[in-house]
Coordinates of C-alpha atoms and ligand atoms in Angstrom, one line a residue:
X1 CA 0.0 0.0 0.0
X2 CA 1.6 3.5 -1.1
X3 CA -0.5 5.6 0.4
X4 CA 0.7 7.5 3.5
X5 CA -2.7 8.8 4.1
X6 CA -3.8 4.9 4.3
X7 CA -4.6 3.8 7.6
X8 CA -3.8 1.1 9.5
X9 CA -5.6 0.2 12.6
X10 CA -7.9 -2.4 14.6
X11 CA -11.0 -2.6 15.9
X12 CA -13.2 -3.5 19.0
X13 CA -16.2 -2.7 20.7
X14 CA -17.8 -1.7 24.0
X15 CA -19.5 -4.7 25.1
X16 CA -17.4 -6.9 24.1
X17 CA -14.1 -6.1 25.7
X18 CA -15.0 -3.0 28.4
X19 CA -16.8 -5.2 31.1
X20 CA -17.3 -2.9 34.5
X21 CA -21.1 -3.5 33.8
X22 CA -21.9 -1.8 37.1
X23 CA -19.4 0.8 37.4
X24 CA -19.5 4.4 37.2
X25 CA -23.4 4.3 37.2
X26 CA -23.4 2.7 33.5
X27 CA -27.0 1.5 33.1
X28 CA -27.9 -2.6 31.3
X29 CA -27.8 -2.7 28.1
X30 CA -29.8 -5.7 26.2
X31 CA -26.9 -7.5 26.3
X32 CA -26.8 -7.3 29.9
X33 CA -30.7 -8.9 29.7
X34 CA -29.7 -11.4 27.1
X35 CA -27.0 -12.6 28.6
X36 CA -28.8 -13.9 31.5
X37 CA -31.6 -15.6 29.4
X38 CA -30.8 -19.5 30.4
X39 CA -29.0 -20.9 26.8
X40 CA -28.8 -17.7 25.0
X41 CA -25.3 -17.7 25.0
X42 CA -22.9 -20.5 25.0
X43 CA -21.5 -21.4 28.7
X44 CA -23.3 -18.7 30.3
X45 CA -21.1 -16.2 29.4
X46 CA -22.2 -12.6 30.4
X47 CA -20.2 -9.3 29.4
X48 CA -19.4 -8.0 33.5
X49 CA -15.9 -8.8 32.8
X50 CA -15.2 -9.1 29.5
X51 CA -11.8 -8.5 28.8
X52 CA -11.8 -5.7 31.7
X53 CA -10.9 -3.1 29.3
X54 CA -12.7 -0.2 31.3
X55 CA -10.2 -0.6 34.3
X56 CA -7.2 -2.0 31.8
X57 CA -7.4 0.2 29.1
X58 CA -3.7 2.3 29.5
X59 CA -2.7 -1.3 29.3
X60 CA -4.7 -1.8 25.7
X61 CA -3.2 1.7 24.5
X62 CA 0.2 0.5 24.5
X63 CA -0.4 -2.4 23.1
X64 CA -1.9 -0.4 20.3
X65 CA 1.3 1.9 20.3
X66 CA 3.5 -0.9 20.2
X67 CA 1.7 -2.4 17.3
X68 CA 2.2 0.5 15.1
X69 CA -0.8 1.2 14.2
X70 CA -2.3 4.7 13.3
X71 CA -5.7 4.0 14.0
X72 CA -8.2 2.1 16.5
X73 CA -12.0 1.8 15.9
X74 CA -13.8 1.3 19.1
X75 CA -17.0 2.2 20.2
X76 CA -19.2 3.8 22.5
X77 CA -21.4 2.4 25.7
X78 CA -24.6 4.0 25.0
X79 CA -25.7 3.6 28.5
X80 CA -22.6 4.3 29.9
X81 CA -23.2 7.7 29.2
X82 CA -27.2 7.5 29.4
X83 CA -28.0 4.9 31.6
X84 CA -31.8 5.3 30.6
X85 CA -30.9 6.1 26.7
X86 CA -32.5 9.6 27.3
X87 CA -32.4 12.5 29.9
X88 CA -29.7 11.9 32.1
X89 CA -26.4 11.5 31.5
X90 CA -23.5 9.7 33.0
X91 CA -20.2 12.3 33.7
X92 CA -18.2 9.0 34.5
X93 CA -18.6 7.7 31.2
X94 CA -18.1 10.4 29.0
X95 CA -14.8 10.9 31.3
X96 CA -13.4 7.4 30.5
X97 CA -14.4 8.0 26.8
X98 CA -12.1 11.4 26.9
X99 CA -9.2 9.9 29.0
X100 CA -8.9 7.3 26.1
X101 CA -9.2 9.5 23.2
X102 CA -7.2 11.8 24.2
X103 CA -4.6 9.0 25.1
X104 CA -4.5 7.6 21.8
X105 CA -4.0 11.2 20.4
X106 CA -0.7 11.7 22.5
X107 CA 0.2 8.8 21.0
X108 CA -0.5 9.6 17.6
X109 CA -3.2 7.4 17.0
X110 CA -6.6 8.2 15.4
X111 CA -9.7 7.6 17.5
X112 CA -12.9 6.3 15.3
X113 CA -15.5 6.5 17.1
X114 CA -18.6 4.2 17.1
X115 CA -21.4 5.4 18.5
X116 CA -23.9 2.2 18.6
X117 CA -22.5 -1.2 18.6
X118 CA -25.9 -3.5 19.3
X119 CA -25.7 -2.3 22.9
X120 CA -28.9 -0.9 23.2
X121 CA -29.9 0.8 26.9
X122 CA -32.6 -1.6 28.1
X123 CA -34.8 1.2 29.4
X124 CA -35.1 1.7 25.7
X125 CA -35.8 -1.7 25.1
X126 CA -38.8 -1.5 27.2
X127 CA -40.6 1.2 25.3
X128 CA -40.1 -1.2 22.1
X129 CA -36.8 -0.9 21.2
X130 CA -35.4 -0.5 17.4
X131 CA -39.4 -1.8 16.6
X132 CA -40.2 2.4 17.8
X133 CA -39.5 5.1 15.9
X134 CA -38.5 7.1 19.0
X135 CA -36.0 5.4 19.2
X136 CA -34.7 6.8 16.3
X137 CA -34.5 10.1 17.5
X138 CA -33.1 9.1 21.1
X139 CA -30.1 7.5 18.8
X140 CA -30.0 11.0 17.5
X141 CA -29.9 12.8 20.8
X142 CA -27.4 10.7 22.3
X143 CA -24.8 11.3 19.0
X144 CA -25.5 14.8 19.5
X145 CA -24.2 14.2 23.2
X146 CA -21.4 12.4 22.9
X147 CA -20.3 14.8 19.6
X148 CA -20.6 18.0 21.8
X149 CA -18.2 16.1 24.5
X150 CA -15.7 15.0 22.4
X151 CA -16.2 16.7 19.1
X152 CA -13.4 18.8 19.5
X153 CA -11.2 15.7 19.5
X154 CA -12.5 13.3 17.5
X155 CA -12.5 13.4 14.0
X156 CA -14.0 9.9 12.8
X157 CA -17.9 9.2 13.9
X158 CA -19.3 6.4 13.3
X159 CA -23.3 6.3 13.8
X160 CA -23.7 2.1 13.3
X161 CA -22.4 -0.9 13.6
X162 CA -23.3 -3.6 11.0
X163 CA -27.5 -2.3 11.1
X164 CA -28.2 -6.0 9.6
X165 CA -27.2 -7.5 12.7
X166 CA -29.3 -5.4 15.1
X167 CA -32.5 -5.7 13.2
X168 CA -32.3 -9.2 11.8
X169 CA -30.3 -11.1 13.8
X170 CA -31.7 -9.5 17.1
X171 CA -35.5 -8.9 16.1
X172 CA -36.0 -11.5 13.5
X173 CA -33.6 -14.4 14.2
X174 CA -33.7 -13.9 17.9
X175 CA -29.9 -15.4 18.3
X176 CA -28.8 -11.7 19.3
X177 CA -30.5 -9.4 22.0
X178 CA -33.2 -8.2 22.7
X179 CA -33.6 -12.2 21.1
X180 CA -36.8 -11.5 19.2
X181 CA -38.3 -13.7 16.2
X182 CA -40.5 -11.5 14.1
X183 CA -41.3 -10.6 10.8
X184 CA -42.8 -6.6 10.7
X185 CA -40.7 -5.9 13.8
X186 CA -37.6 -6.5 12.3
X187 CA -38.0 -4.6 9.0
X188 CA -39.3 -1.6 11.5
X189 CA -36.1 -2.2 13.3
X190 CA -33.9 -1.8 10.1
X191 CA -35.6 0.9 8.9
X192 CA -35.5 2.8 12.4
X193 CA -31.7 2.0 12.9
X194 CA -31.4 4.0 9.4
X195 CA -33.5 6.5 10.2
X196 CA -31.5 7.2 13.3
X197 CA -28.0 7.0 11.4
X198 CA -29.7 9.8 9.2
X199 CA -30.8 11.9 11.7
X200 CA -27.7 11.8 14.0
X201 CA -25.4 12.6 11.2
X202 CA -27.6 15.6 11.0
X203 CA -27.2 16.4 14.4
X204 CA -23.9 15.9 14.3
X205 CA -23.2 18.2 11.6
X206 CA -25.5 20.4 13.4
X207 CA -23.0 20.8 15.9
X208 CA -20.4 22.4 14.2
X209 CA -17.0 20.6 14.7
X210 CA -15.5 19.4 12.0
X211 CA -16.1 15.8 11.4
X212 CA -16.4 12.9 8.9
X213 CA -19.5 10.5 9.3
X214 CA -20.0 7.3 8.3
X215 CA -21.4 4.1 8.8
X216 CA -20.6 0.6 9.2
X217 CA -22.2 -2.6 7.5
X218 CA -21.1 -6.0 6.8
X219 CA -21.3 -7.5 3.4
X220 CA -21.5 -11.4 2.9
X221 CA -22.0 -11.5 -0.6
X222 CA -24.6 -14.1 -2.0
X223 CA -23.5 -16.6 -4.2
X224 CA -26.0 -19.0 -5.6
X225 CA -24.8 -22.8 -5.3
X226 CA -26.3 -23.5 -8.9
X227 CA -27.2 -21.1 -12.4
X228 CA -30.6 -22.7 -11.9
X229 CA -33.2 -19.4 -11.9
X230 CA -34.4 -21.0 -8.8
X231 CA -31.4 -20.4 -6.8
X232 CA -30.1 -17.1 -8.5
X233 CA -33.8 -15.5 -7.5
X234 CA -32.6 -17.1 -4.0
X235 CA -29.2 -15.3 -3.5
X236 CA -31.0 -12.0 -4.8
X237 CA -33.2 -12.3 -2.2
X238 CA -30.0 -13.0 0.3
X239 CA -28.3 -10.1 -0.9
X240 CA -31.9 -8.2 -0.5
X241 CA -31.9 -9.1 3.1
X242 CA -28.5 -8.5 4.4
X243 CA -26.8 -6.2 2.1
X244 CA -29.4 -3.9 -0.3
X245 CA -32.2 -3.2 2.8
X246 CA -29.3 -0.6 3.7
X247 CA -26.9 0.3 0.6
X248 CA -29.9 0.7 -1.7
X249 CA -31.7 3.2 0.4
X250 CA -28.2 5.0 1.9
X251 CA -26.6 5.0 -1.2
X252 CA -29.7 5.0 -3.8
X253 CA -32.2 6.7 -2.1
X254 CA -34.8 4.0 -2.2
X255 CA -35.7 0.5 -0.8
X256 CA -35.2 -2.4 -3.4
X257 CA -38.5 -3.1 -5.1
X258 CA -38.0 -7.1 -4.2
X259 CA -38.8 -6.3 -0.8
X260 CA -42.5 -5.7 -1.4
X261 CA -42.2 -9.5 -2.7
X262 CA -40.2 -10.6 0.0
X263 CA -41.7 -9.1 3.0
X264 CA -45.2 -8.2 1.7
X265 CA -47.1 -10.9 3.4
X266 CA -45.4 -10.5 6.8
X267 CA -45.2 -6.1 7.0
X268 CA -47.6 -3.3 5.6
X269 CA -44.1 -1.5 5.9
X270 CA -46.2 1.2 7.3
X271 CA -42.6 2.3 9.7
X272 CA -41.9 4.2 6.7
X273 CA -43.0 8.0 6.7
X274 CA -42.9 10.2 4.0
X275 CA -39.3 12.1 3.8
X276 CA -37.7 9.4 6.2
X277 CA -35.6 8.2 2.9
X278 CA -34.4 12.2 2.4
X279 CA -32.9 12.0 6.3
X280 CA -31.7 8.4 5.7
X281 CA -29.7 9.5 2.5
X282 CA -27.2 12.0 3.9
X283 CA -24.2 12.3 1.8
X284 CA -21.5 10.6 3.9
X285 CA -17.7 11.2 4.2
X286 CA -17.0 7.6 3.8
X287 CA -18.5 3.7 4.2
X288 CA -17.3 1.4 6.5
X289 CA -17.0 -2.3 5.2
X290 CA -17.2 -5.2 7.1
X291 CA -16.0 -8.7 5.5
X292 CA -15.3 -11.9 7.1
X293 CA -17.0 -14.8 4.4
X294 CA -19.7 -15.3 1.3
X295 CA -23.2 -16.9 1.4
X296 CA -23.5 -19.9 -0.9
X297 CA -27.5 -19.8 -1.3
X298 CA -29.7 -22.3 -2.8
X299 CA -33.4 -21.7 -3.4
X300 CA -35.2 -23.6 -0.3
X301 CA -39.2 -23.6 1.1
X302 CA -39.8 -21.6 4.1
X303 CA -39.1 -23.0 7.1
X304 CA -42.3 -21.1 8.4
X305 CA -45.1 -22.2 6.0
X306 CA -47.6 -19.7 8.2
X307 CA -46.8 -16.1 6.6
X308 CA -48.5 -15.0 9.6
X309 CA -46.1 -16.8 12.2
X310 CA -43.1 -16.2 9.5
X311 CA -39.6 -14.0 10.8
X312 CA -38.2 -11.6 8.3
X313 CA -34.6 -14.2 7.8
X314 CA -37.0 -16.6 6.3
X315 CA -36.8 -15.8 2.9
X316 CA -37.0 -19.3 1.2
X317 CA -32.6 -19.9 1.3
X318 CA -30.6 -22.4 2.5
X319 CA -27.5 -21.2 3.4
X320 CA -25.7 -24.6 4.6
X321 CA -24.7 -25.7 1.4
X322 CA -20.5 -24.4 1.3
X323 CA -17.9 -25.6 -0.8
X324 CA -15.2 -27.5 -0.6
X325 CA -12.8 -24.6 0.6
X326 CA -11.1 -24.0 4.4
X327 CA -13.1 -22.7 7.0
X328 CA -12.1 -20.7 9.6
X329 CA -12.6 -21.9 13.6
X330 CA -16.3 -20.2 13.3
X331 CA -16.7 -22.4 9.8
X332 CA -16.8 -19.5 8.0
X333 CA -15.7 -20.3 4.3
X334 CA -12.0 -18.9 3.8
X335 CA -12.6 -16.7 0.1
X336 CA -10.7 -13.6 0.3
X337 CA -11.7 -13.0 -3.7
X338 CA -14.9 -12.6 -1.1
X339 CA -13.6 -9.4 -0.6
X340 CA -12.5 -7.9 -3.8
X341 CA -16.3 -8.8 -4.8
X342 CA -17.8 -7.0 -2.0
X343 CA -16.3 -3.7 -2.0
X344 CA -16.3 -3.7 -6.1
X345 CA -19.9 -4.5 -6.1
X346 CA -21.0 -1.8 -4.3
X347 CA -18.8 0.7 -6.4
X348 CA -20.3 -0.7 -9.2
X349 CA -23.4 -0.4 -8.2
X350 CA -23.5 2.9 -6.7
X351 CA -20.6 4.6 -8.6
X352 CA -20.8 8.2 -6.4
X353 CA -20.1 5.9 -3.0
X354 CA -18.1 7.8 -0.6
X355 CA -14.7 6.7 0.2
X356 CA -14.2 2.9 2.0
X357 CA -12.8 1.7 5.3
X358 CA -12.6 -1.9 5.6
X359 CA -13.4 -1.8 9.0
X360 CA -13.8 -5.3 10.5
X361 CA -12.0 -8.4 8.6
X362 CA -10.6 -11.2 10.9
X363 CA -11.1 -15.0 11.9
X364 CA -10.6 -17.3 14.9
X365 CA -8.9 -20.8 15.1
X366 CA -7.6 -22.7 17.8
X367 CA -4.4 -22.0 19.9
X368 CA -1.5 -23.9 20.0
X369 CA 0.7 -23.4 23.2
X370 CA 2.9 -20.7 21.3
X371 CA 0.8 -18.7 20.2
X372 CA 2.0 -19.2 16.9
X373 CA -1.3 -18.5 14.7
X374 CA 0.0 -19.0 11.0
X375 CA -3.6 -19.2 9.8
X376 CA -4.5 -16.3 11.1
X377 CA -1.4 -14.4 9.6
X378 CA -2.5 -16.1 5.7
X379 CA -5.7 -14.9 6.3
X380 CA -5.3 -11.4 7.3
X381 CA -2.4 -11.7 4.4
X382 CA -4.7 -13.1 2.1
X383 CA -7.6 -10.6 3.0
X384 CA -5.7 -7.8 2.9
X385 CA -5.0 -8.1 -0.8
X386 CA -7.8 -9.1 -1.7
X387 CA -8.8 -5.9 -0.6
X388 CA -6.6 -3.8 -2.3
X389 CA -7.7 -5.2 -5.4
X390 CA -11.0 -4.6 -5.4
X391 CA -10.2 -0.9 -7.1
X392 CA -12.4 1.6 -5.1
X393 CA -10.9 4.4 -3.0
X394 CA -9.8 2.6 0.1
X395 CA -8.6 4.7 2.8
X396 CA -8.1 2.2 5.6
X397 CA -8.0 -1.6 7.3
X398 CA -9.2 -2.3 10.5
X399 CA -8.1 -5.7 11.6
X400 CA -10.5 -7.4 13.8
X401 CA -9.5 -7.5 16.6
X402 CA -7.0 -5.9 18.7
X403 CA -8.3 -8.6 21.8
X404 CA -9.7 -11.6 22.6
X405 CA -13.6 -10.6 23.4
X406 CA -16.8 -11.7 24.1
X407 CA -18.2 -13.1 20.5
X408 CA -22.1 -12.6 21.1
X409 CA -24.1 -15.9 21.6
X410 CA -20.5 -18.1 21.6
X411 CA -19.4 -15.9 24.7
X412 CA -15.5 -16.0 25.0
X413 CA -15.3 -19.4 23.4
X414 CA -13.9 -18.0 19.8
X415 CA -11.1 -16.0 20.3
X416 CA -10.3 -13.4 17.4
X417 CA -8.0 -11.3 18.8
X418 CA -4.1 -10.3 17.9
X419 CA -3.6 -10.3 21.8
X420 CA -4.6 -13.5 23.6
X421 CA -6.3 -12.9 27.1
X422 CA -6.4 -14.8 29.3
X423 CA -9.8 -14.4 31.2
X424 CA -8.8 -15.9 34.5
X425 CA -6.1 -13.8 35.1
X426 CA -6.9 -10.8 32.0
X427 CA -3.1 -11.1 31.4
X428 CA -2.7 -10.1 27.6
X429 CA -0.4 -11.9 25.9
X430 CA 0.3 -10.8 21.7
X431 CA 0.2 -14.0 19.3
X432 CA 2.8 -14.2 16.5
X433 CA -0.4 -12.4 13.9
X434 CA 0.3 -9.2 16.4
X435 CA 4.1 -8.8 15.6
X436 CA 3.0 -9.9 12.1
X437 CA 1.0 -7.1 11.8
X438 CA 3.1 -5.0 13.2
X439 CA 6.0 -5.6 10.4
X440 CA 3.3 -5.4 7.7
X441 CA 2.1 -2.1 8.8
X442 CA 5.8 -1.1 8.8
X443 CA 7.0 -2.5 5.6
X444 CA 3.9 -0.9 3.8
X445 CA 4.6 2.2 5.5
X446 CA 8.3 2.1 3.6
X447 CA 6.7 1.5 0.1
X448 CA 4.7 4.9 0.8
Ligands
IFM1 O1 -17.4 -9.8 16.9 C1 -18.1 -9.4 15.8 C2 -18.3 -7.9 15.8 O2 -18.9 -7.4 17.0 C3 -19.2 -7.5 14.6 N1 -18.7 -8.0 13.4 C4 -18.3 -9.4 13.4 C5 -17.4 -9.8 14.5 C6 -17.1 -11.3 14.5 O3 -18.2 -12.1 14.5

């Protein structure tokens, strides 16, 4: 990479590393409720530890100095600094969020800032969640907040984290907090999580600071196991799901006719108001990409025959069919060309797209007593390239991630971190893919 302006960084998230669930008056998030549903995640695992990055994080900077990199994507606890998700707020948080910015500024690293990473304040939850549309504009409220507090420092703002996730995975698959299976509810959720990325980059710019805004969503591309028209209509209706819900309408201005097809039997789609599509189309400063594997899709009956009874995943796809490639500890499919396809096929089809982050990108597999993680290393490797030959305007890779964290429903039992911890003792320990990082960040640096 020849670019000096190109930046190099890692990512992580709030919930999944910061722990310190009661401290400092931070208020439950759904994750906290979740967590605590018997068999909703694996072992039991809750975040209250984590990888104790609220009391640890000096610790976590220098690991981030001493890996070289220029940049480190983390995100905000909503309801660490709005315990209810409105009205008051929560000085302790918004401190801790300012000690570590302005830590990783002294050392020369670029804070990116998420502001929602599926952690919604259960208070907010109660009144209905991403299903309300008031939630949309307590989203907004709180960006404003955190913006005014740390504006002048911060220069990156994120408003979401992968959108998909939150709606479908949480209000229509139920395997992620709040854990709800429904069909209307979870296309109200999407279309509320956009509405309130549209109206807190509006608030945001509203504020005055300079800034770039963006947001973050992860691309699986669908790939149909056969030509057959059967399963092609069948990985449309994938990529409908997961990916175009939210390009088409950031990046298009408008919802993708198949969803009226897809979703007409299970939602009037009466969460969307005249104008919302105006707010939800801001021009953005750049796109955060998410990549870790491709959908293989084959055409498949609903597994809900009841329309009525149906969840808005069930789209009539089987997703289990995956060739005869590597997979990853998760059993992901190992395809970097995965890559190069996702971030060229949204260029291509939306040729004015802002500028692209690759902002997640990472995979577990088991340890070995050294450390010594070579698959991980030919992944990232691998990935990396891929990416940098998918020709759009790529400003910036985010390996995921700089820790060991809790992974959702599998709790701490996948481990995709640079840094091993070790969660008895939280002693952090770099595997060999950290120091490999660390001389590819420097040897590209010497090519620019
Ligand atoms: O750990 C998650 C992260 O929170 C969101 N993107 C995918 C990662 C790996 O599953």
């Amino acid at each position: 990479m020849s670019n000096p302006a190109f930046r190099w960084g890692v990512a992580t998230s709030a919930f999944q590393i910061e722990g310190a669930a009661r401290d400092d008056g931070r208020g439950p998030s759904i994750w906290d409720t979740f967590a605590q549903v018997p068999g909703a995640v694996a072992n039991g695992d809750t975040g209250d530890v984590a990888a104790d990055h609220y009391h640890r994080w000096a610790e976590d900077v220098r690991l981030l100095v001493d890996l070289g990199v220029d940049a480190y994507r983390f995100s905000v606890s909503w309801s660490r600094v709005q315990p209810e998700g409105r009205g008051r707020i929560e000085r302790r948080g918004l401190d801790f969020y300012r000690r570590l910015v302005e830590s990783l500024l002294d050392n020369g690293i670029e804070p990116f800032v998420t502001l929602y990473h599926w952690d919604l304040p259960q208070a907010l939850e109660d009144e209905g969640g991403w299903r309300t549309r008031s939630t949309a504009g307590w989203f907004a409220d709180y960006a404003a907040l955190v913006h005014d507090e740390l504006g002048d420092v911060v220069r990156k703002w994120t408003t979401l984290n992968e959108p998909y996730c939150s709606a479908v995975v949480g209000y229509g698959e139920g395997r992620h907090a709040p854990g709800a299976r429904e069909g209307h509810g979870s296309l109200a959720a999407a279309h509320h999580l956009l509405l309130g990325h549209g109206l807190a980059v509006q608030a945001m710019r509203a504020g005055g600071e300079p800034g770039e805004f963006g947001i973050v969503l992860n691309q699986s591309p669908a790939v149909p196991v056969t030509d057959s028209p059967a399963d092609v209509a069948a990985a449309t209706r994938q990529d409908v799901l997961l990916r175009r819900q939210f390009t088409d309408p950031l990046f298009g201005g408008a919802y993708p006719d198949e969803m009226t097809s897809m979703f007409g039997d299970i939602s009037d789609f009466s969460f969307r108001h005249d104008g919302d599509l105006e707010v939800i189309g801001q021009p953005l400063d750049y796109v955060g990409l998410n990549y870790y594997y491709r959908l293989h899709v084959a055409d498949a009956p609903h597994r809900e025959p009841d329309p009525a009874k149906r969840t808005a995943h069930d789209i009539g796809v089987d997703t289990t069919r995956l060739p005869d490639v590597p997979r990853t500890g998760m059993g992901w499919p190992v395809e970097p060309e995965g890559m190069t396809v996702a971030l060229a096929d949204l260029k291509a089809r939306h040729p004015g797209l802002p500028p692209v982050y690759v902002t997640e990108n990472g995979c577990v597999y088991p340890d070995n007593a050294d450390f010594e993680d070579a698959e991980r290393i030919a992944f990232l490797g691998d990935h990396i390239a891929a990416a940098q030959a998918a020709g759009v305007d790529l400003r910036g890779y985010f390996c995921w991630s700089l820790l060991d964290n809790f992974e959702w429903a599998h709790g701490y039992k996948h481990r995709f971190g640079l840094v091993h911890v070790d969660y008895q003792t939280l002693q952090r320990t770099p595997r060999a893919s950290y120091h490999w990082y660390r001389a590819h960040i420097a040897k590209a640096r010497q090519g620019s």
